[in-house]
mmCIF file of C-alpha atoms in Angstrom:
data_model
loop_
_atom_site.group_PDB
_atom_site.id
_atom_site.type_symbol
_atom_site.label_atom_id
_atom_site.label_comp_id
_atom_site.label_asym_id
_atom_site.label_seq_id
_atom_site.Cartn_x
_atom_site.Cartn_y
_atom_site.Cartn_z
ATOM 1 C CA MET B 1 10.684 -18.383 -42.725
ATOM 2 C CA GLY B 2 10.721 -15.789 -45.411
ATOM 3 C CA THR B 3 13.730 -14.599 -47.319
ATOM 4 C CA THR B 4 14.987 -11.054 -47.089
ATOM 5 C CA VAL B 5 17.616 -9.640 -49.429
ATOM 6 C CA PHE B 6 19.413 -6.395 -48.775
ATOM 7 C CA GLY B 7 21.366 -4.829 -51.623
ATOM 8 C CA CYS B 8 24.574 -3.128 -50.678
ATOM 9 C CA CYS B 9 27.260 -1.509 -52.473
ATOM 10 C CA SER B 10 44.110 -37.738 -42.199
ATOM 11 C CA PHE B 11 45.742 -38.542 -41.240
ATOM 12 C CA SER B 12 49.378 -37.497 -41.463
ATOM 13 C CA TYR B 13 52.404 -39.756 -41.892
ATOM 14 C CA LYS B 14 55.935 -38.384 -41.623
ATOM 15 C CA ARG B 15 58.866 -40.399 -42.970
ATOM 16 C CA SER B 16 61.199 -39.947 -40.052
ATOM 17 C CA HIS B 17 63.610 -42.490 -41.584
ATOM 18 C CA PRO B 18 63.409 -42.092 -45.353
ATOM 19 C CA GLN B 19 66.699 -43.881 -45.890
ATOM 20 C CA LEU B 20 65.093 -47.113 -44.756
ATOM 21 C CA LEU B 21 62.359 -47.079 -47.397
ATOM 22 C CA GLY B 22 62.621 -48.398 -50.937
ATOM 23 C CA SER B 23 60.428 -47.278 -53.812
ATOM 24 C CA ASN B 24 57.939 -50.039 -53.007
ATOM 25 C CA GLY B 25 57.517 -48.896 -49.391
ATOM 26 C CA PHE B 26 59.487 -51.815 -47.890
ATOM 27 C CA SER B 27 62.333 -51.365 -45.437
ATOM 28 C CA ARG B 28 65.476 -52.281 -47.395
ATOM 29 C CA THR B 29 67.814 -52.047 -44.414
ATOM 30 C CA ARG B 30 65.581 -54.168 -42.230
ATOM 31 C CA THR B 31 65.071 -56.790 -44.946
ATOM 32 C CA ARG B 32 68.812 -57.124 -45.592
ATOM 33 C CA ALA B 33 69.519 -57.456 -41.886
ATOM 34 C CA CYS B 34 66.972 -60.216 -41.500
ATOM 35 C CA ALA B 35 68.327 -61.989 -44.564
ATOM 36 C CA GLN B 36 71.880 -62.003 -43.138
ATOM 37 C CA VAL B 37 70.891 -63.780 -39.954
ATOM 38 C CA GLY B 38 68.055 -65.786 -41.457
ATOM 39 C CA GLY B 39 70.284 -68.773 -42.129
ATOM 40 C CA GLU B 40 71.238 -68.912 -38.488
ATOM 41 C CA ASN B 41 67.849 -68.431 -37.010
ATOM 42 C CA GLY B 42 64.606 -69.562 -38.629
ATOM 43 C CA ILE B 43 62.589 -67.461 -36.211
ATOM 44 C CA LEU B 44 64.073 -64.268 -37.636
ATOM 45 C CA LYS B 45 63.081 -65.397 -41.124
ATOM 46 C CA ARG B 46 59.495 -65.705 -40.034
ATOM 47 C CA ARG B 47 59.682 -62.333 -38.330
ATOM 48 C CA ALA B 48 61.080 -60.762 -41.483
ATOM 49 C CA ALA B 49 58.186 -62.189 -43.476
ATOM 50 C CA LEU B 50 55.744 -60.852 -40.923
ATOM 51 C CA VAL B 51 57.321 -57.379 -41.037
ATOM 52 C CA SER B 52 57.202 -57.406 -44.833
ATOM 53 C CA GLY B 53 53.547 -58.405 -44.786
ATOM 54 C CA ILE B 54 52.656 -55.646 -42.348
ATOM 55 C CA SER B 55 54.607 -53.162 -44.448
ATOM 56 C CA LEU B 56 52.638 -54.185 -47.533
ATOM 57 C CA ILE B 57 49.298 -53.853 -45.736
ATOM 58 C CA SER B 58 50.265 -50.481 -44.285
ATOM 59 C CA SER B 59 51.380 -49.160 -47.667
ATOM 60 C CA SER B 60 48.219 -50.207 -49.478
ATOM 61 C CA VAL B 61 45.614 -49.541 -46.783
ATOM 62 C CA LEU B 62 46.979 -46.575 -44.865
ATOM 63 C CA GLY B 63 48.407 -44.964 -47.966
ATOM 64 C CA PHE B 64 51.886 -43.866 -46.967
ATOM 65 C CA SER B 65 52.626 -42.720 -50.500
ATOM 66 C CA GLY B 66 50.995 -39.545 -51.841
ATOM 67 C CA GLU B 67 48.847 -41.548 -54.232
ATOM 68 C CA GLY B 68 47.759 -43.892 -51.480
ATOM 69 C CA LEU B 69 46.725 -41.025 -49.234
ATOM 70 C CA ALA B 70 44.525 -39.639 -51.988
ATOM 71 C CA VAL B 71 42.865 -43.037 -52.409
ATOM 72 C CA VAL B 72 42.165 -43.329 -48.698
ATOM 73 C CA LYS B 73 40.751 -39.806 -48.585
ATOM 74 C CA GLN B 74 38.501 -40.417 -51.575
ATOM 75 C CA GLY B 75 37.178 -43.570 -49.977
ATOM 76 C CA LEU B 76 35.663 -41.385 -47.281
ATOM 77 C CA LEU B 77 34.096 -38.809 -49.579
ATOM 78 C CA ALA B 78 30.447 -38.301 -50.351
ATOM 79 C CA GLY B 79 31.027 -39.898 -53.728
ATOM 80 C CA ARG B 80 30.781 -43.169 -51.794
ATOM 81 C CA ILE B 81 27.810 -41.789 -49.826
ATOM 82 C CA PRO B 82 25.299 -40.362 -52.315
ATOM 83 C CA GLY B 83 24.141 -36.856 -51.452
ATOM 84 C CA LEU B 84 22.137 -35.984 -54.575
ATOM 85 C CA SER B 85 18.362 -35.995 -54.795
ATOM 86 C CA GLU B 86 16.355 -37.206 -57.740
ATOM 87 C CA PRO B 87 16.091 -34.606 -60.542
ATOM 88 C CA ASP B 88 13.132 -32.249 -60.624
ATOM 89 C CA GLU B 89 11.097 -31.444 -63.730
ATOM 90 C CA GLN B 90 13.914 -29.259 -65.106
ATOM 91 C CA GLY B 91 16.549 -31.891 -64.345
ATOM 92 C CA TRP B 92 18.047 -29.964 -61.424
ATOM 93 C CA ARG B 93 19.106 -31.925 -58.361
ATOM 94 C CA THR B 94 19.730 -30.892 -54.759
ATOM 95 C CA TYR B 95 22.974 -31.909 -53.102
ATOM 96 C CA ARG B 96 22.929 -32.263 -49.306
ATOM 97 C CA ARG B 97 26.114 -33.129 -47.465
ATOM 98 C CA PRO B 98 25.498 -36.600 -46.013
ATOM 99 C CA ASP B 99 25.547 -36.834 -42.225
ATOM 100 C CA GLU B 100 27.762 -39.921 -42.567
ATOM 101 C CA LYS B 101 30.413 -38.153 -44.637
ATOM 102 C CA SER B 102 33.731 -37.974 -42.846
ATOM 103 C CA GLY B 103 35.719 -34.816 -42.352
ATOM 104 C CA GLY B 104 36.096 -32.907 -39.136
ATOM 105 C CA HIS B 105 39.146 -31.027 -40.454
ATOM 106 C CA GLY B 106 41.328 -31.804 -37.477
ATOM 107 C CA VAL B 107 41.286 -33.196 -33.976
ATOM 108 C CA GLY B 108 39.050 -31.201 -31.665
ATOM 109 C CA TRP B 109 36.682 -29.982 -34.386
ATOM 110 C CA SER B 110 32.968 -30.633 -34.141
ATOM 111 C CA PRO B 111 31.282 -32.433 -37.042
ATOM 112 C CA ILE B 112 30.627 -30.285 -40.091
ATOM 113 C CA ILE B 113 27.051 -28.984 -40.133
ATOM 114 C CA PRO B 114 25.433 -30.174 -43.379
ATOM 115 C CA TYR B 115 24.841 -27.808 -46.269
ATOM 116 C CA SER B 116 22.875 -28.019 -49.494
ATOM 117 C CA PHE B 117 22.651 -26.416 -52.927
ATOM 118 C CA SER B 118 20.987 -26.972 -56.299
ATOM 119 C CA ILE B 119 22.895 -28.228 -59.317
ATOM 120 C CA PRO B 120 21.905 -28.389 -63.033
ATOM 121 C CA PRO B 121 21.752 -31.568 -65.108
ATOM 122 C CA ASP B 122 25.065 -33.257 -65.975
ATOM 123 C CA TRP B 123 27.052 -31.677 -63.150
ATOM 124 C CA GLU B 124 28.998 -34.318 -61.263
ATOM 125 C CA GLU B 125 31.003 -34.523 -58.064
ATOM 126 C CA VAL B 126 34.762 -34.308 -58.578
ATOM 127 C CA PRO B 127 37.205 -35.983 -56.152
ATOM 128 C CA VAL B 128 38.924 -33.617 -53.732
ATOM 129 C CA SER B 129 42.666 -34.137 -53.494
ATOM 130 C CA ILE B 130 44.812 -33.390 -50.449
ATOM 131 C CA ALA B 131 47.159 -31.731 -52.935
ATOM 132 C CA ASP B 132 44.564 -29.071 -53.814
ATOM 133 C CA LEU B 133 45.543 -25.462 -53.244
ATOM 134 C CA GLY B 134 42.916 -25.139 -50.529
ATOM 135 C CA GLY B 135 44.184 -28.265 -48.789
ATOM 136 C CA THR B 136 41.869 -29.982 -46.329
ATOM 137 C CA GLU B 137 39.561 -26.966 -46.166
ATOM 138 C CA ILE B 138 38.042 -27.831 -49.559
ATOM 139 C CA ASP B 139 35.184 -30.108 -48.589
ATOM 140 C CA LEU B 140 33.511 -30.721 -51.951
ATOM 141 C CA ARG B 141 33.825 -30.107 -55.700
ATOM 142 C CA PHE B 142 31.304 -30.275 -58.533
ATOM 143 C CA ALA B 143 31.880 -29.520 -62.203
ATOM 144 C CA ASN B 144 30.585 -29.599 -65.740
ATOM 145 C CA SER B 145 33.245 -29.251 -68.430
ATOM 146 C CA LYS B 146 30.987 -27.067 -70.594
ATOM 147 C CA GLN B 147 29.401 -24.883 -67.923
ATOM 148 C CA GLY B 148 31.676 -24.307 -64.934
ATOM 149 C CA ARG B 149 32.813 -25.467 -61.513
ATOM 150 C CA ALA B 150 31.622 -25.228 -57.900
ATOM 151 C CA PHE B 151 33.433 -25.976 -54.658
ATOM 152 C CA VAL B 152 32.882 -25.593 -50.922
ATOM 153 C CA ILE B 153 35.517 -24.310 -48.496
ATOM 154 C CA VAL B 154 34.937 -24.869 -44.781
ATOM 155 C CA ALA B 155 37.361 -22.742 -42.748
ATOM 156 C CA PRO B 156 37.791 -22.110 -39.007
ATOM 157 C CA VAL B 157 36.359 -18.852 -37.703
ATOM 158 C CA LEU B 158 39.305 -18.706 -35.297
ATOM 159 C CA ARG B 159 41.187 -16.915 -38.049
ATOM 160 C CA PHE B 160 39.220 -13.818 -37.113
ATOM 161 C CA ALA B 161 38.814 -14.093 -33.370
ATOM 162 C CA ASP B 162 38.925 -16.635 -30.561
ATOM 163 C CA ASN B 163 35.825 -15.303 -28.792
ATOM 164 C CA LEU B 164 33.147 -16.236 -31.327
ATOM 165 C CA GLY B 165 32.136 -19.397 -29.486
ATOM 166 C CA GLU B 166 30.853 -22.632 -30.958
ATOM 167 C CA ASN B 167 27.933 -21.084 -32.802
ATOM 168 C CA ALA B 168 29.462 -18.176 -34.691
ATOM 169 C CA LYS B 169 27.326 -15.721 -36.606
ATOM 170 C CA LEU B 170 28.511 -14.133 -39.822
ATOM 171 C CA GLU B 171 27.641 -10.650 -38.556
ATOM 172 C CA LEU B 172 30.009 -11.125 -35.606
ATOM 173 C CA ILE B 173 32.867 -12.219 -37.873
ATOM 174 C CA GLY B 174 32.617 -8.944 -39.718
ATOM 175 C CA PRO B 175 30.943 -6.924 -42.475
ATOM 176 C CA PRO B 176 31.042 -8.177 -46.087
ATOM 177 C CA ASP B 177 34.171 -6.240 -47.059
ATOM 178 C CA LYS B 178 36.150 -7.721 -44.163
ATOM 179 C CA VAL B 179 35.052 -11.279 -44.931
ATOM 180 C CA ILE B 180 35.781 -11.100 -48.668
ATOM 181 C CA SER B 181 39.142 -9.397 -48.099
ATOM 182 C CA ALA B 182 40.207 -12.121 -45.684
ATOM 183 C CA PHE B 183 38.893 -15.203 -47.462
ATOM 184 C CA GLY B 184 38.530 -14.146 -51.102
ATOM 185 C CA PRO B 185 42.228 -14.800 -51.832
ATOM 186 C CA GLU B 186 41.688 -18.456 -50.901
ATOM 187 C CA VAL B 187 39.129 -18.696 -53.683
ATOM 188 C CA ILE B 188 40.862 -16.817 -56.517
ATOM 189 C CA GLY B 189 44.487 -17.162 -55.403
ATOM 190 C CA GLU B 190 45.163 -13.415 -55.250
ATOM 191 C CA ASN B 191 44.097 -10.198 -53.555
ATOM 192 C CA VAL B 192 40.463 -9.285 -54.213
ATOM 193 C CA GLU B 193 40.976 -5.522 -54.116
ATOM 194 C CA GLY B 194 39.250 -3.898 -57.090
ATOM 195 C CA LYS B 195 37.678 -7.196 -58.197
ATOM 196 C CA VAL B 196 34.407 -7.172 -56.223
ATOM 197 C CA LEU B 197 31.675 -6.129 -58.655
ATOM 198 C CA SER B 198 28.711 -6.499 -56.306
ATOM 199 C CA THR B 199 27.790 -7.473 -52.760
ATOM 200 C CA GLU B 200 24.459 -8.541 -51.299
ATOM 201 C CA VAL B 201 23.354 -9.505 -47.814
ATOM 202 C CA ALA B 202 20.571 -12.096 -47.551
ATOM 203 C CA GLU B 203 18.809 -13.837 -44.700
ATOM 204 C CA HIS B 204 17.364 -17.338 -44.924
ATOM 205 C CA SER B 205 15.728 -19.053 -41.947
ATOM 206 C CA GLY B 206 17.433 -16.658 -39.556
ATOM 207 C CA ARG B 207 20.946 -17.185 -40.953
ATOM 208 C CA THR B 208 22.873 -14.386 -42.667
ATOM 209 C CA TYR B 209 24.577 -14.899 -46.028
ATOM 210 C CA TYR B 210 26.976 -12.609 -47.894
ATOM 211 C CA GLN B 211 26.915 -12.943 -51.680
ATOM 212 C CA PHE B 212 29.712 -11.583 -53.844
ATOM 213 C CA GLU B 213 30.404 -11.376 -57.554
ATOM 214 C CA LEU B 214 34.049 -10.975 -58.572
ATOM 215 C CA GLU B 215 35.763 -10.315 -61.882
ATOM 216 C CA PRO B 216 38.376 -11.240 -62.971
ATOM 217 C CA PRO B 217 38.287 -14.171 -62.621
ATOM 218 C CA HIS B 218 34.565 -14.810 -62.988
ATOM 219 C CA VAL B 219 33.380 -16.149 -59.637
ATOM 220 C CA LEU B 220 30.310 -16.005 -57.406
ATOM 221 C CA ILE B 221 30.927 -16.508 -53.678
ATOM 222 C CA THR B 222 28.291 -17.183 -51.025
ATOM 223 C CA ALA B 223 29.529 -16.968 -47.417
ATOM 224 C CA THR B 224 27.897 -17.849 -44.113
ATOM 225 C CA ALA B 225 28.878 -19.137 -40.672
ATOM 226 C CA ALA B 226 27.670 -22.072 -38.614
ATOM 227 C CA GLY B 227 29.142 -23.800 -35.589
ATOM 228 C CA ASN B 228 32.820 -22.855 -35.390
ATOM 229 C CA ARG B 229 33.309 -22.598 -39.155
ATOM 230 C CA LEU B 230 32.926 -20.206 -42.049
ATOM 231 C CA TYR B 231 31.407 -21.683 -45.212
ATOM 232 C CA LEU B 232 32.400 -20.365 -48.653
ATOM 233 C CA PHE B 233 30.453 -21.699 -51.626
ATOM 234 C CA ASN B 234 32.184 -20.749 -54.863
ATOM 235 C CA VAL B 235 30.905 -20.979 -58.431
ATOM 236 C CA THR B 236 33.320 -20.107 -61.212
ATOM 237 C CA ALA B 237 33.652 -20.375 -64.993
ATOM 238 C CA ASN B 238 35.757 -19.196 -67.909
ATOM 239 C CA GLY B 239 34.683 -16.254 -70.039
ATOM 240 C CA LEU B 240 32.663 -18.224 -72.591
ATOM 241 C CA GLN B 241 30.962 -20.370 -69.953
ATOM 242 C CA TRP B 242 30.178 -17.257 -67.936
ATOM 243 C CA LYS B 243 28.510 -15.589 -70.922
ATOM 244 C CA ARG B 244 26.458 -18.630 -71.898
ATOM 245 C CA HIS B 245 25.473 -19.955 -68.472
ATOM 246 C CA TYR B 246 25.528 -16.961 -66.132
ATOM 247 C CA LYS B 247 21.856 -17.359 -65.193
ATOM 248 C CA ASP B 248 22.338 -20.972 -64.103
ATOM 249 C CA LEU B 249 25.639 -20.206 -62.341
ATOM 250 C CA LYS B 250 23.921 -17.437 -60.395
ATOM 251 C CA LYS B 251 21.079 -19.787 -59.465
ATOM 252 C CA ILE B 252 23.586 -22.361 -58.175
ATOM 253 C CA ALA B 253 25.385 -19.769 -56.038
ATOM 254 C CA GLU B 254 22.214 -18.339 -54.534
ATOM 255 C CA SER B 255 20.839 -21.784 -53.649
ATOM 256 C CA PHE B 256 23.518 -22.504 -51.026
ATOM 257 C CA ARG B 257 22.177 -23.111 -47.509
ATOM 258 C CA VAL B 258 23.625 -24.464 -44.276
ATOM 259 C CA VAL B 259 20.968 -26.774 -42.916
#
């Protein structure tokens, strides 16, 4: 279909008994107890060894420590499931979220509908950490140290209303000013009042997109809705990068599609 543009204006682990855990993740109290009776009962010795072995496997595979959790999460990211196309004649590639990529963002959520965007040469995927400011709602990051950064936030539409159904439309969530006022702070970390330089409404293949340019900080935001989620594609850069690469940054932002 044609394109119309309208100008306007993981697993969670809680340490319920932290006093039992040593720095290496083993249960100090349990180990000492087994050691005390081990001389009297060989069976308990074997059980203690078994418990220690399970503790080691749990610590390294399930990632009870913060670092371990990050490793487990990264093992499920698209970095292990390539989503980039071959470069075109200009070296640009298209990223499409792999169908096999994990991430439902919570029990009860439907799978994330794939999205795509174009990226210039030498931009690479950056691991998403559970410690990021956006938490589990940041689905993907890309960056180039000399040009800028891009990241995708996938947020529940239930923040606006509980009657939008399982196939929400951006128009039903609200007009552009409502959407950017509600979700813009997640992108820039502060209120967006007085920072929105321009707003556009575009339609691609029957889906509505809101496109915003904010300053400061320099950021381009493309928003749309699909399923029971709102998608925010954000492209940002520092002042020098913005001046030198604005054309490419704009092209990246405007290429975002939910497919």
